[in-house]
């Protein structure tokens, strides 16, 4: 049995939990421990080039957000626990939060969250041992990425793992899907966004308006002169100041650019966020930050069962990200396009702009009726409308309803003024 280290209470606590194979205890110890105590504990590992040695250097020298710090502490504690069990000839276990429809809970304010149920992976099982070995390679890669002050996309991780596993045929990677699942598992182990480990998605989304932001590196930029790209690190940004009366996340590019180029956003003093379809997590995180600053949020999407899910991902979160916080704005409102617009704003052009629902569209509407975040009277009514009428339309219908490109600006202004006043009690 490995010699016990004296006068290091943090190490002793992790060692006791590791020897008892208490994964949850290791998580809690690492989550609550002070940064300087981790640096002290990991100091003895600085000469071996291990993941823990790199974690020591990061915690000692790097400017980190609170969540980044927690991510590094949790990973290094798990690696230390694995080493302790291996030194004592014991199998070790990692546990990841279960994230599926059966294991999540929904609240109108908190959105989706996990029940706390976990899935275990242990080296005592030969198949799971191979997955754990792959996971250790991934952990080492992301720690190296942070040390280098670099970033990795999911594709980067896939190629890195694929190259590493060439040396170990028994660890063959079946494809990008398996690599992505390892990243998702790692995220559910640390219970924080993968962006805290510098694993990012391609930038998706734009923001425009009288808003000043400080990014994750401390660089200040404004969004009022031109639209700015929203990166995967947006959850680490700070809203320094703003002058807008509301922010409108918009599903489609055309309407986003119209509201900008026609000066509708400037004249109404509103901000715009381009979602680009299903919004990326960085985009949703930024909308959450804007909402937390007290800025009213009103979502604008196509009128379809799928677009309802886009709106609700902004307002209520999603099942797939139930293990993460900070990805929905519970105070946001849905502006439209909605069923009430069919007989009002779109009344004169409805026959022209309506489209039939496809079989998949209709199935989506029927499935929406059972989703936890669509159980209120409003969303039940919207999905029942789709099932009953089997019709949909897109945001571009607003331009058609204006009657001419020359009349778009005033139509947009009237529509948004009415919607913001009705849904958010905001006058612009």
GROMACS .gro file of N, CA, C and O in nm, residues 203-316:
model
  456
  203UNK      N    1  -1.778   2.950  -3.377
  203UNK     CA    2  -1.863   3.063  -3.341
  203UNK      C    3  -1.994   3.061  -3.420
  203UNK      O    4  -1.995   3.034  -3.539
  204UNK      N    5  -2.103   3.088  -3.351
  204UNK     CA    6  -2.234   3.094  -3.416
  204UNK      C    7  -2.318   3.197  -3.344
  204UNK      O    8  -2.335   3.191  -3.223
  205UNK      N    9  -2.371   3.292  -3.418
  205UNK     CA   10  -2.452   3.396  -3.359
  205UNK      C   11  -2.385   3.532  -3.366
  205UNK      O   12  -2.262   3.543  -3.370
  206UNK      N   13  -2.467   3.636  -3.370
  206UNK     CA   14  -2.419   3.774  -3.378
  206UNK      C   15  -2.497   3.859  -3.277
  206UNK      O   16  -2.612   3.828  -3.244
  207UNK      N   17  -2.435   3.967  -3.231
  207UNK     CA   18  -2.502   4.061  -3.143
  207UNK      C   19  -2.480   4.202  -3.195
  207UNK      O   20  -2.371   4.237  -3.242
  208UNK      N   21  -2.586   4.282  -3.191
  208UNK     CA   22  -2.579   4.420  -3.238
  208UNK      C   23  -2.660   4.510  -3.144
  208UNK      O   24  -2.767   4.470  -3.096
  209UNK      N   25  -2.611   4.631  -3.120
  209UNK     CA   26  -2.683   4.727  -3.040
  209UNK      C   27  -2.592   4.804  -2.945
  209UNK      O   28  -2.470   4.780  -2.940
  210UNK      N   29  -2.649   4.895  -2.871
  210UNK     CA   30  -2.574   4.980  -2.778
  210UNK      C   31  -2.539   4.901  -2.652
  210UNK      O   32  -2.599   4.918  -2.546
  211UNK      N   33  -2.443   4.811  -2.668
  211UNK     CA   34  -2.400   4.722  -2.560
  211UNK      C   35  -2.248   4.715  -2.561
  211UNK      O   36  -2.187   4.697  -2.667
  212UNK      N   37  -2.186   4.731  -2.446
  212UNK     CA   38  -2.040   4.719  -2.433
  212UNK      C   39  -2.009   4.595  -2.351
  212UNK      O   40  -2.065   4.574  -2.244
  213UNK      N   41  -1.918   4.513  -2.403
  213UNK     CA   42  -1.886   4.382  -2.345
  213UNK      C   43  -1.737   4.371  -2.317
  213UNK      O   44  -1.655   4.425  -2.392
  214UNK      N   45  -1.703   4.302  -2.211
  214UNK     CA   46  -1.564   4.265  -2.182
  214UNK      C   47  -1.554   4.113  -2.200
  214UNK      O   48  -1.628   4.038  -2.136
  215UNK      N   49  -1.465   4.068  -2.290
  215UNK     CA   50  -1.459   3.925  -2.319
  215UNK      C   51  -1.375   3.849  -2.218
  215UNK      O   52  -1.328   3.905  -2.118
  216UNK      N   53  -1.357   3.719  -2.243
  216UNK     CA   54  -1.291   3.632  -2.145
  216UNK      C   55  -1.144   3.666  -2.124
  216UNK      O   56  -1.084   3.624  -2.025
  217UNK      N   57  -1.085   3.744  -2.214
  217UNK     CA   58  -0.945   3.785  -2.199
  217UNK      C   59  -0.931   3.926  -2.146
  217UNK      O   60  -0.821   3.979  -2.138
  218UNK      N   61  -1.045   3.988  -2.111
  218UNK     CA   62  -1.041   4.123  -2.056
  218UNK      C   63  -1.046   4.233  -2.160
  218UNK      O   64  -1.029   4.351  -2.128
  219UNK      N   65  -1.070   4.197  -2.287
  219UNK     CA   66  -1.076   4.295  -2.395
  219UNK      C   67  -1.217   4.353  -2.405
  219UNK      O   68  -1.315   4.280  -2.411
  220UNK      N   69  -1.226   4.484  -2.410
  220UNK     CA   70  -1.355   4.552  -2.418
  220UNK      C   71  -1.391   4.580  -2.564
  220UNK      O   72  -1.307   4.623  -2.642
  221UNK      N   73  -1.516   4.558  -2.599
  221UNK     CA   74  -1.562   4.590  -2.735
  221UNK      C   75  -1.708   4.633  -2.731
  221UNK      O   76  -1.783   4.598  -2.640
  222UNK      N   77  -1.747   4.711  -2.830
  222UNK     CA   78  -1.884   4.758  -2.840
  222UNK      C   79  -1.954   4.693  -2.959
  222UNK      O   80  -1.889   4.650  -3.055
  223UNK      N   81  -2.085   4.687  -2.950
  223UNK     CA   82  -2.164   4.619  -3.054
  223UNK      C   83  -2.252   4.717  -3.131
  223UNK      O   84  -2.337   4.675  -3.210
  224UNK      N   85  -2.233   4.848  -3.109
  224UNK     CA   86  -2.322   4.946  -3.167
  224UNK      C   87  -2.285   4.992  -3.307
  224UNK      O   88  -2.369   5.041  -3.381
  225UNK      N   89  -2.158   4.978  -3.345
  225UNK     CA   90  -2.117   5.022  -3.478
  225UNK      C   91  -2.136   4.913  -3.582
  225UNK      O   92  -2.168   4.939  -3.697
  226UNK      N   93  -2.112   4.789  -3.541
  226UNK     CA   94  -2.134   4.675  -3.630
  226UNK      C   95  -2.162   4.552  -3.544
  226UNK      O   96  -2.128   4.548  -3.426
  227UNK      N   97  -2.224   4.453  -3.607
  227UNK     CA   98  -2.254   4.331  -3.532
  227UNK      C   99  -2.125   4.258  -3.496
  227UNK      O  100  -2.028   4.260  -3.572
  228UNK      N  101  -2.124   4.194  -3.380
  228UNK     CA  102  -2.008   4.122  -3.331
  228UNK      C  103  -2.039   3.972  -3.321
  228UNK      O  104  -2.150   3.933  -3.287
  229UNK      N  105  -1.938   3.890  -3.349
  229UNK     CA  106  -1.955   3.746  -3.343
  229UNK      C  107  -1.964   3.699  -3.198
  229UNK      O  108  -1.896   3.751  -3.109
  230UNK      N  109  -2.049   3.599  -3.174
  230UNK     CA  110  -2.065   3.540  -3.042
  230UNK      C  111  -1.988   3.409  -3.038
  230UNK      O  112  -2.020   3.316  -3.113
  231UNK      N  113  -1.888   3.398  -2.954
  231UNK     CA  114  -1.805   3.278  -2.948
  231UNK      C  115  -1.854   3.183  -2.839
  231UNK      O  116  -1.943   3.216  -2.761
  232UNK      N  117  -1.792   3.066  -2.834
  232UNK     CA  118  -1.827   2.968  -2.732
  232UNK      C  119  -1.792   3.012  -2.592
  232UNK      O  120  -1.840   2.955  -2.494
  233UNK      N  121  -1.709   3.117  -2.580
  233UNK     CA  122  -1.669   3.167  -2.448
  233UNK      C  123  -1.762   3.276  -2.395
  233UNK      O  124  -1.734   3.337  -2.292
  234UNK      N  125  -1.873   3.301  -2.464
  234UNK     CA  126  -1.959   3.414  -2.429
  234UNK      C  127  -2.013   3.405  -2.287
  234UNK      O  128  -2.043   3.507  -2.225
  235UNK      N  129  -2.025   3.283  -2.234
  235UNK     CA  130  -2.070   3.267  -2.097
  235UNK      C  131  -1.973   3.325  -1.996
  235UNK      O  132  -2.010   3.348  -1.879
  236UNK      N  133  -1.849   3.351  -2.039
  236UNK     CA  134  -1.748   3.409  -1.950
  236UNK      C  135  -1.735   3.560  -1.970
  236UNK      O  136  -1.651   3.624  -1.908
  237UNK      N  137  -1.818   3.616  -2.058
  237UNK     CA  138  -1.813   3.761  -2.083
  237UNK      C  139  -1.881   3.840  -1.972
  237UNK      O  140  -1.956   3.785  -1.891
  238UNK      N  141  -1.854   3.969  -1.972
  238UNK     CA  142  -1.917   4.061  -1.878
  238UNK      C  143  -1.988   4.172  -1.957
  238UNK      O  144  -1.930   4.229  -2.050
  239UNK      N  145  -2.112   4.199  -1.922
  239UNK     CA  146  -2.184   4.311  -1.982
  239UNK      C  147  -2.145   4.435  -1.903
  239UNK      O  148  -2.191   4.455  -1.791
  240UNK      N  149  -2.060   4.518  -1.961
  240UNK     CA  150  -2.008   4.633  -1.886
  240UNK      C  151  -2.111   4.746  -1.878
  240UNK      O  152  -2.131   4.805  -1.772
  241UNK      N  153  -2.173   4.778  -1.991
  241UNK     CA  154  -2.277   4.881  -1.990
  241UNK      C  155  -2.366   4.863  -2.113
  241UNK      O  156  -2.329   4.795  -2.209
  242UNK      N  157  -2.484   4.923  -2.107
  242UNK     CA  158  -2.577   4.911  -2.220
  242UNK      C  159  -2.672   5.030  -2.220
  242UNK      O  160  -2.695   5.094  -2.117
  243UNK      N  161  -2.727   5.060  -2.336
  243UNK     CA  162  -2.825   5.167  -2.348
  243UNK      C  163  -2.954   5.120  -2.412
  243UNK      O  164  -3.046   5.200  -2.430
  244UNK      N  165  -2.961   4.992  -2.448
  244UNK     CA  166  -3.080   4.940  -2.516
  244UNK      C  167  -3.195   4.920  -2.417
  244UNK      O  168  -3.172   4.895  -2.298
  245UNK      N  169  -3.318   4.930  -2.467
  245UNK     CA  170  -3.436   4.908  -2.383
  245UNK      C  171  -3.479   4.763  -2.382
  245UNK      O  172  -3.553   4.720  -2.293
  246UNK      N  173  -3.436   4.686  -2.480
  246UNK     CA  174  -3.468   4.544  -2.489
  246UNK      C  175  -3.372   4.480  -2.589
  246UNK      O  176  -3.307   4.550  -2.667
  247UNK      N  177  -3.361   4.348  -2.584
  247UNK     CA  178  -3.283   4.272  -2.682
  247UNK      C  179  -3.374   4.167  -2.744
  247UNK      O  180  -3.447   4.098  -2.673
  248UNK      N  181  -3.366   4.155  -2.877
  248UNK     CA  182  -3.450   4.060  -2.949
  248UNK      C  183  -3.363   3.954  -3.015
  248UNK      O  184  -3.296   3.981  -3.116
  249UNK      N  185  -3.360   3.831  -2.962
  249UNK     CA  186  -3.296   3.719  -3.032
  249UNK      C  187  -3.384   3.678  -3.151
  249UNK      O  188  -3.506   3.660  -3.137
  250UNK      N  189  -3.323   3.665  -3.268
  250UNK     CA  190  -3.397   3.640  -3.393
  250UNK      C  191  -3.343   3.514  -3.459
  250UNK      O  192  -3.222   3.499  -3.477
  251UNK      N  193  -3.434   3.427  -3.501
  251UNK     CA  194  -3.393   3.299  -3.561
  251UNK      C  195  -3.322   3.317  -3.694
  251UNK      O  196  -3.223   3.250  -3.721
  252UNK      N  197  -3.371   3.406  -3.780
  252UNK     CA  198  -3.329   3.410  -3.920
  252UNK      C  199  -3.237   3.528  -3.952
  252UNK      O  200  -3.252   3.638  -3.897
  253UNK      N  201  -3.148   3.506  -4.048
  253UNK     CA  202  -3.051   3.608  -4.088
  253UNK      C  203  -3.117   3.728  -4.153
  253UNK      O  204  -3.084   3.843  -4.123
  254UNK      N  205  -3.212   3.704  -4.245
  254UNK     CA  206  -3.271   3.812  -4.322
  254UNK      C  207  -3.336   3.918  -4.236
  254UNK      O  208  -3.313   4.039  -4.256
  255UNK      N  209  -3.417   3.878  -4.140
  255UNK     CA  210  -3.486   3.974  -4.055
  255UNK      C  211  -3.387   4.044  -3.962
  255UNK      O  212  -3.398   4.165  -3.937
  256UNK      N  213  -3.289   3.970  -3.911
  256UNK     CA  214  -3.184   4.032  -3.830
  256UNK      C  215  -3.117   4.146  -3.906
  256UNK      O  216  -3.103   4.258  -3.856
  257UNK      N  217  -3.075   4.118  -4.031
  257UNK     CA  218  -3.005   4.219  -4.110
  257UNK      C  219  -3.099   4.333  -4.150
  257UNK      O  220  -3.058   4.449  -4.156
  258UNK      N  221  -3.225   4.300  -4.178
  258UNK     CA  222  -3.322   4.404  -4.211
  258UNK      C  223  -3.338   4.503  -4.096
  258UNK      O  224  -3.336   4.625  -4.116
  259UNK      N  225  -3.355   4.451  -3.976
  259UNK     CA  226  -3.375   4.539  -3.860
  259UNK      C  227  -3.252   4.625  -3.833
  259UNK      O  228  -3.264   4.737  -3.783
  260UNK      N  229  -3.135   4.575  -3.871
  260UNK     CA  230  -3.013   4.653  -3.855
  260UNK      C  231  -2.999   4.755  -3.966
  260UNK      O  232  -2.983   4.875  -3.941
  261UNK      N  233  -3.007   4.711  -4.092
  261UNK     CA  234  -2.981   4.799  -4.206
  261UNK      C  235  -3.089   4.906  -4.223
  261UNK      O  236  -3.060   5.018  -4.269
  262UNK      N  237  -3.213   4.874  -4.187
  262UNK     CA  238  -3.321   4.972  -4.197
  262UNK      C  239  -3.323   5.068  -4.078
  262UNK      O  240  -3.411   5.153  -4.068
  263UNK      N  241  -3.226   5.052  -3.985
  263UNK     CA  242  -3.213   5.137  -3.866
  263UNK      C  243  -3.329   5.120  -3.769
  263UNK      O  244  -3.351   5.205  -3.681
  264UNK      N  245  -3.405   5.010  -3.783
  264UNK     CA  246  -3.514   4.984  -3.690
  264UNK      C  247  -3.459   4.967  -3.548
  264UNK      O  248  -3.512   5.023  -3.451
  265UNK      N  249  -3.352   4.888  -3.536
  265UNK     CA  250  -3.293   4.865  -3.404
  265UNK      C  251  -3.244   4.995  -3.342
  265UNK      O  252  -3.266   5.021  -3.222
  266UNK      N  253  -3.178   5.080  -3.422
  266UNK     CA  254  -3.126   5.206  -3.370
  266UNK      C  255  -3.239   5.300  -3.329
  266UNK      O  256  -3.234   5.362  -3.222
  267UNK      N  257  -3.342   5.311  -3.413
  267UNK     CA  258  -3.449   5.406  -3.385
  267UNK      C  259  -3.538   5.362  -3.269
  267UNK      O  260  -3.592   5.446  -3.196
  268UNK      N  261  -3.553   5.230  -3.250
  268UNK     CA  262  -3.629   5.180  -3.135
  268UNK      C  263  -3.542   5.161  -3.012
  268UNK      O  264  -3.592   5.128  -2.904
  269UNK      N  265  -3.411   5.177  -3.031
  269UNK     CA  266  -3.315   5.160  -2.922
  269UNK      C  267  -3.323   5.019  -2.862
  269UNK      O  268  -3.333   5.001  -2.741
  270UNK      N  269  -3.317   4.920  -2.951
  270UNK     CA  270  -3.317   4.780  -2.909
  270UNK      C  271  -3.191   4.711  -2.958
  270UNK      O  272  -3.130   4.753  -3.056
  271UNK      N  273  -3.152   4.605  -2.890
  271UNK     CA  274  -3.041   4.521  -2.935
  271UNK      C  275  -3.094   4.401  -3.011
  271UNK      O  276  -3.211   4.362  -2.995
  272UNK      N  277  -3.010   4.342  -3.092
  272UNK     CA  278  -3.046   4.225  -3.172
  272UNK      C  279  -2.945   4.114  -3.148
  272UNK      O  280  -2.825   4.140  -3.137
  273UNK      N  281  -2.993   3.991  -3.142
  273UNK     CA  282  -2.906   3.874  -3.138
  273UNK      C  283  -2.950   3.781  -3.251
  273UNK      O  284  -3.068   3.747  -3.261
  274UNK      N  285  -2.857   3.745  -3.337
  274UNK     CA  286  -2.887   3.650  -3.445
  274UNK      C  287  -2.862   3.509  -3.393
  274UNK      O  288  -2.749   3.474  -3.359
  275UNK      N  289  -2.968   3.428  -3.386
  275UNK     CA  290  -2.954   3.291  -3.335
  275UNK      C  291  -2.899   3.197  -3.439
  275UNK      O  292  -2.829   3.101  -3.407
  276UNK      N  293  -2.934   3.217  -3.566
  276UNK     CA  294  -2.886   3.127  -3.671
  276UNK      C  295  -2.947   2.989  -3.662
  276UNK      O  296  -2.877   2.889  -3.669
  277UNK      N  297  -3.080   2.984  -3.643
  277UNK     CA  298  -3.146   2.855  -3.623
  277UNK      C  299  -3.137   2.815  -3.477
  277UNK      O  300  -3.148   2.898  -3.386
  278UNK      N  301  -3.116   2.685  -3.452
  278UNK     CA  302  -3.099   2.639  -3.314
  278UNK      C  303  -2.976   2.707  -3.255
  278UNK      O  304  -2.865   2.692  -3.306
  279UNK      N  305  -2.991   2.786  -3.150
  279UNK     CA  306  -2.879   2.867  -3.101
  279UNK      C  307  -2.769   2.783  -3.036
  279UNK      O  308  -2.797   2.685  -2.967
  280UNK      N  309  -2.646   2.826  -3.060
  280UNK     CA  310  -2.532   2.763  -2.993
  280UNK      C  311  -2.535   2.799  -2.845
  280UNK      O  312  -2.599   2.895  -2.803
  281UNK      N  313  -2.463   2.721  -2.766
  281UNK     CA  314  -2.465   2.743  -2.622
  281UNK      C  315  -2.404   2.877  -2.583
  281UNK      O  316  -2.450   2.942  -2.489
  282UNK      N  317  -2.302   2.921  -2.657
  282UNK     CA  318  -2.245   3.053  -2.628
  282UNK      C  319  -2.347   3.163  -2.647
  282UNK      O  320  -2.352   3.259  -2.571
  283UNK      N  321  -2.430   3.149  -2.750
  283UNK     CA  322  -2.534   3.246  -2.778
  283UNK      C  323  -2.637   3.248  -2.666
  283UNK      O  324  -2.677   3.354  -2.617
  284UNK      N  325  -2.679   3.130  -2.622
  284UNK     CA  326  -2.777   3.121  -2.514
  284UNK      C  327  -2.719   3.176  -2.383
  284UNK      O  328  -2.789   3.241  -2.304
  285UNK      N  329  -2.591   3.150  -2.360
  285UNK     CA  330  -2.526   3.200  -2.239
  285UNK      C  331  -2.521   3.353  -2.238
  285UNK      O  332  -2.542   3.416  -2.134
  286UNK      N  333  -2.494   3.412  -2.354
  286UNK     CA  334  -2.489   3.558  -2.363
  286UNK      C  335  -2.626   3.619  -2.340
  286UNK      O  336  -2.639   3.720  -2.270
  287UNK      N  337  -2.730   3.558  -2.395
  287UNK     CA  338  -2.866   3.607  -2.373
  287UNK      C  339  -2.900   3.601  -2.224
  287UNK      O  340  -2.962   3.692  -2.169
  288UNK      N  341  -2.857   3.495  -2.158
  288UNK     CA  342  -2.876   3.482  -2.013
  288UNK      C  343  -2.807   3.597  -1.939
  288UNK      O  344  -2.866   3.658  -1.848
  289UNK      N  345  -2.683   3.630  -1.977
  289UNK     CA  346  -2.611   3.740  -1.913
  289UNK      C  347  -2.684   3.873  -1.933
  289UNK      O  348  -2.693   3.955  -1.841
  290UNK      N  349  -2.735   3.894  -2.054
  290UNK     CA  350  -2.809   4.017  -2.084
  290UNK      C  351  -2.934   4.027  -1.996
  290UNK      O  352  -2.966   4.133  -1.942
  291UNK      N  353  -3.003   3.914  -1.983
  291UNK     CA  354  -3.124   3.911  -1.901
  291UNK      C  355  -3.092   3.938  -1.755
  291UNK      O  356  -3.166   4.010  -1.686
  292UNK      N  357  -2.982   3.881  -1.706
  292UNK     CA  358  -2.942   3.902  -1.566
  292UNK      C  359  -2.907   4.047  -1.536
  292UNK      O  360  -2.912   4.090  -1.421
  293UNK      N  361  -2.872   4.122  -1.642
  293UNK     CA  362  -2.846   4.265  -1.625
  293UNK      C  363  -2.975   4.346  -1.617
  293UNK      O  364  -2.972   4.468  -1.598
  294UNK      N  365  -3.088   4.279  -1.635
  294UNK     CA  366  -3.216   4.347  -1.630
  294UNK      C  367  -3.268   4.392  -1.764
  294UNK      O  368  -3.367   4.465  -1.771
  295UNK      N  369  -3.204   4.349  -1.872
  295UNK     CA  370  -3.249   4.385  -2.006
  295UNK      C  371  -3.363   4.292  -2.048
  295UNK      O  372  -3.345   4.170  -2.049
  296UNK      N  373  -3.481   4.344  -2.083
  296UNK     CA  374  -3.590   4.258  -2.129
  296UNK      C  375  -3.551   4.185  -2.258
  296UNK      O  376  -3.490   4.243  -2.348
  297UNK      N  377  -3.587   4.057  -2.266
  297UNK     CA  378  -3.554   3.974  -2.381
  297UNK      C  379  -3.683   3.928  -2.448
  297UNK      O  380  -3.770   3.871  -2.382
  298UNK      N  381  -3.696   3.950  -2.578
  298UNK     CA  382  -3.814   3.905  -2.653
  298UNK      C  383  -3.771   3.827  -2.777
  298UNK      O  384  -3.701   3.880  -2.863
  299UNK      N  385  -3.811   3.701  -2.787
  299UNK     CA  386  -3.763   3.610  -2.892
  299UNK      C  387  -3.854   3.616  -3.014
  299UNK      O  388  -3.977   3.615  -3.002
  300UNK      N  389  -3.791   3.616  -3.133
  300UNK     CA  390  -3.863   3.625  -3.260
  300UNK      C  391  -3.818   3.509  -3.350
  300UNK      O  392  -3.700   3.496  -3.382
  301UNK      N  393  -3.913   3.423  -3.388
  301UNK     CA  394  -3.880   3.306  -3.470
  301UNK      C  395  -3.984   3.284  -3.579
  301UNK      O  396  -4.088   3.349  -3.583
  302UNK      N  397  -3.955   3.187  -3.665
  302UNK     CA  398  -4.055   3.138  -3.760
  302UNK      C  399  -4.176   3.086  -3.682
  302UNK      O  400  -4.168   3.061  -3.561
  303UNK      N  401  -4.284   3.066  -3.754
  303UNK     CA  402  -4.406   3.008  -3.695
  303UNK      C  403  -4.412   2.862  -3.736
  303UNK      O  404  -4.467   2.828  -3.841
  304UNK      N  405  -4.351   2.775  -3.656
  304UNK     CA  406  -4.347   2.632  -3.685
  304UNK      C  407  -4.322   2.555  -3.555
  304UNK      O  408  -4.271   2.613  -3.459
  305UNK      N  409  -4.353   2.426  -3.552
  305UNK     CA  410  -4.326   2.347  -3.431
  305UNK      C  411  -4.178   2.343  -3.394
  305UNK      O  412  -4.144   2.341  -3.275
  306UNK      N  413  -4.091   2.343  -3.493
  306UNK     CA  414  -3.947   2.340  -3.467
  306UNK      C  415  -3.899   2.472  -3.409
  306UNK      O  416  -3.815   2.476  -3.320
  307UNK      N  417  -3.953   2.582  -3.462
  307UNK     CA  418  -3.911   2.713  -3.414
  307UNK      C  419  -3.958   2.739  -3.271
  307UNK      O  420  -3.894   2.812  -3.196
  308UNK      N  421  -4.070   2.677  -3.233
  308UNK     CA  422  -4.112   2.685  -3.094
  308UNK      C  423  -4.007   2.627  -3.002
  308UNK      O  424  -3.981   2.680  -2.892
  309UNK      N  425  -3.943   2.518  -3.045
  309UNK     CA  426  -3.836   2.457  -2.965
  309UNK      C  427  -3.714   2.548  -2.958
  309UNK      O  428  -3.645   2.554  -2.856
  310UNK      N  429  -3.686   2.620  -3.068
  310UNK     CA  430  -3.575   2.716  -3.068
  310UNK      C  431  -3.601   2.824  -2.964
  310UNK      O  432  -3.515   2.858  -2.882
  311UNK      N  433  -3.723   2.879  -2.966
  311UNK     CA  434  -3.758   2.983  -2.869
  311UNK      C  435  -3.748   2.931  -2.727
  311UNK      O  436  -3.693   2.997  -2.638
  312UNK      N  437  -3.798   2.811  -2.703
  312UNK     CA  438  -3.798   2.757  -2.567
  312UNK      C  439  -3.658   2.720  -2.520
  312UNK      O  440  -3.631   2.721  -2.400
  313UNK      N  441  -3.567   2.688  -2.611
  313UNK     CA  442  -3.429   2.661  -2.568
  313UNK      C  443  -3.366   2.787  -2.511
  313UNK      O  444  -3.284   2.781  -2.419
  314UNK      N  445  -3.403   2.903  -2.566
  314UNK     CA  446  -3.355   3.031  -2.513
  314UNK      C  447  -3.421   3.062  -2.379
  314UNK      O  448  -3.356   3.109  -2.286
  315UNK      N  449  -3.550   3.033  -2.369
  315UNK     CA  450  -3.629   3.074  -2.253
  315UNK      C  451  -3.626   2.973  -2.138
  315UNK      O  452  -3.637   3.011  -2.021
  316UNK      N  453  -3.610   2.844  -2.171
  316UNK     CA  454  -3.624   2.739  -2.069
  316UNK      C  455  -3.511   2.638  -2.067
  316UNK      O  456  -3.512   2.547  -1.985
   0.00000   0.00000   0.00000
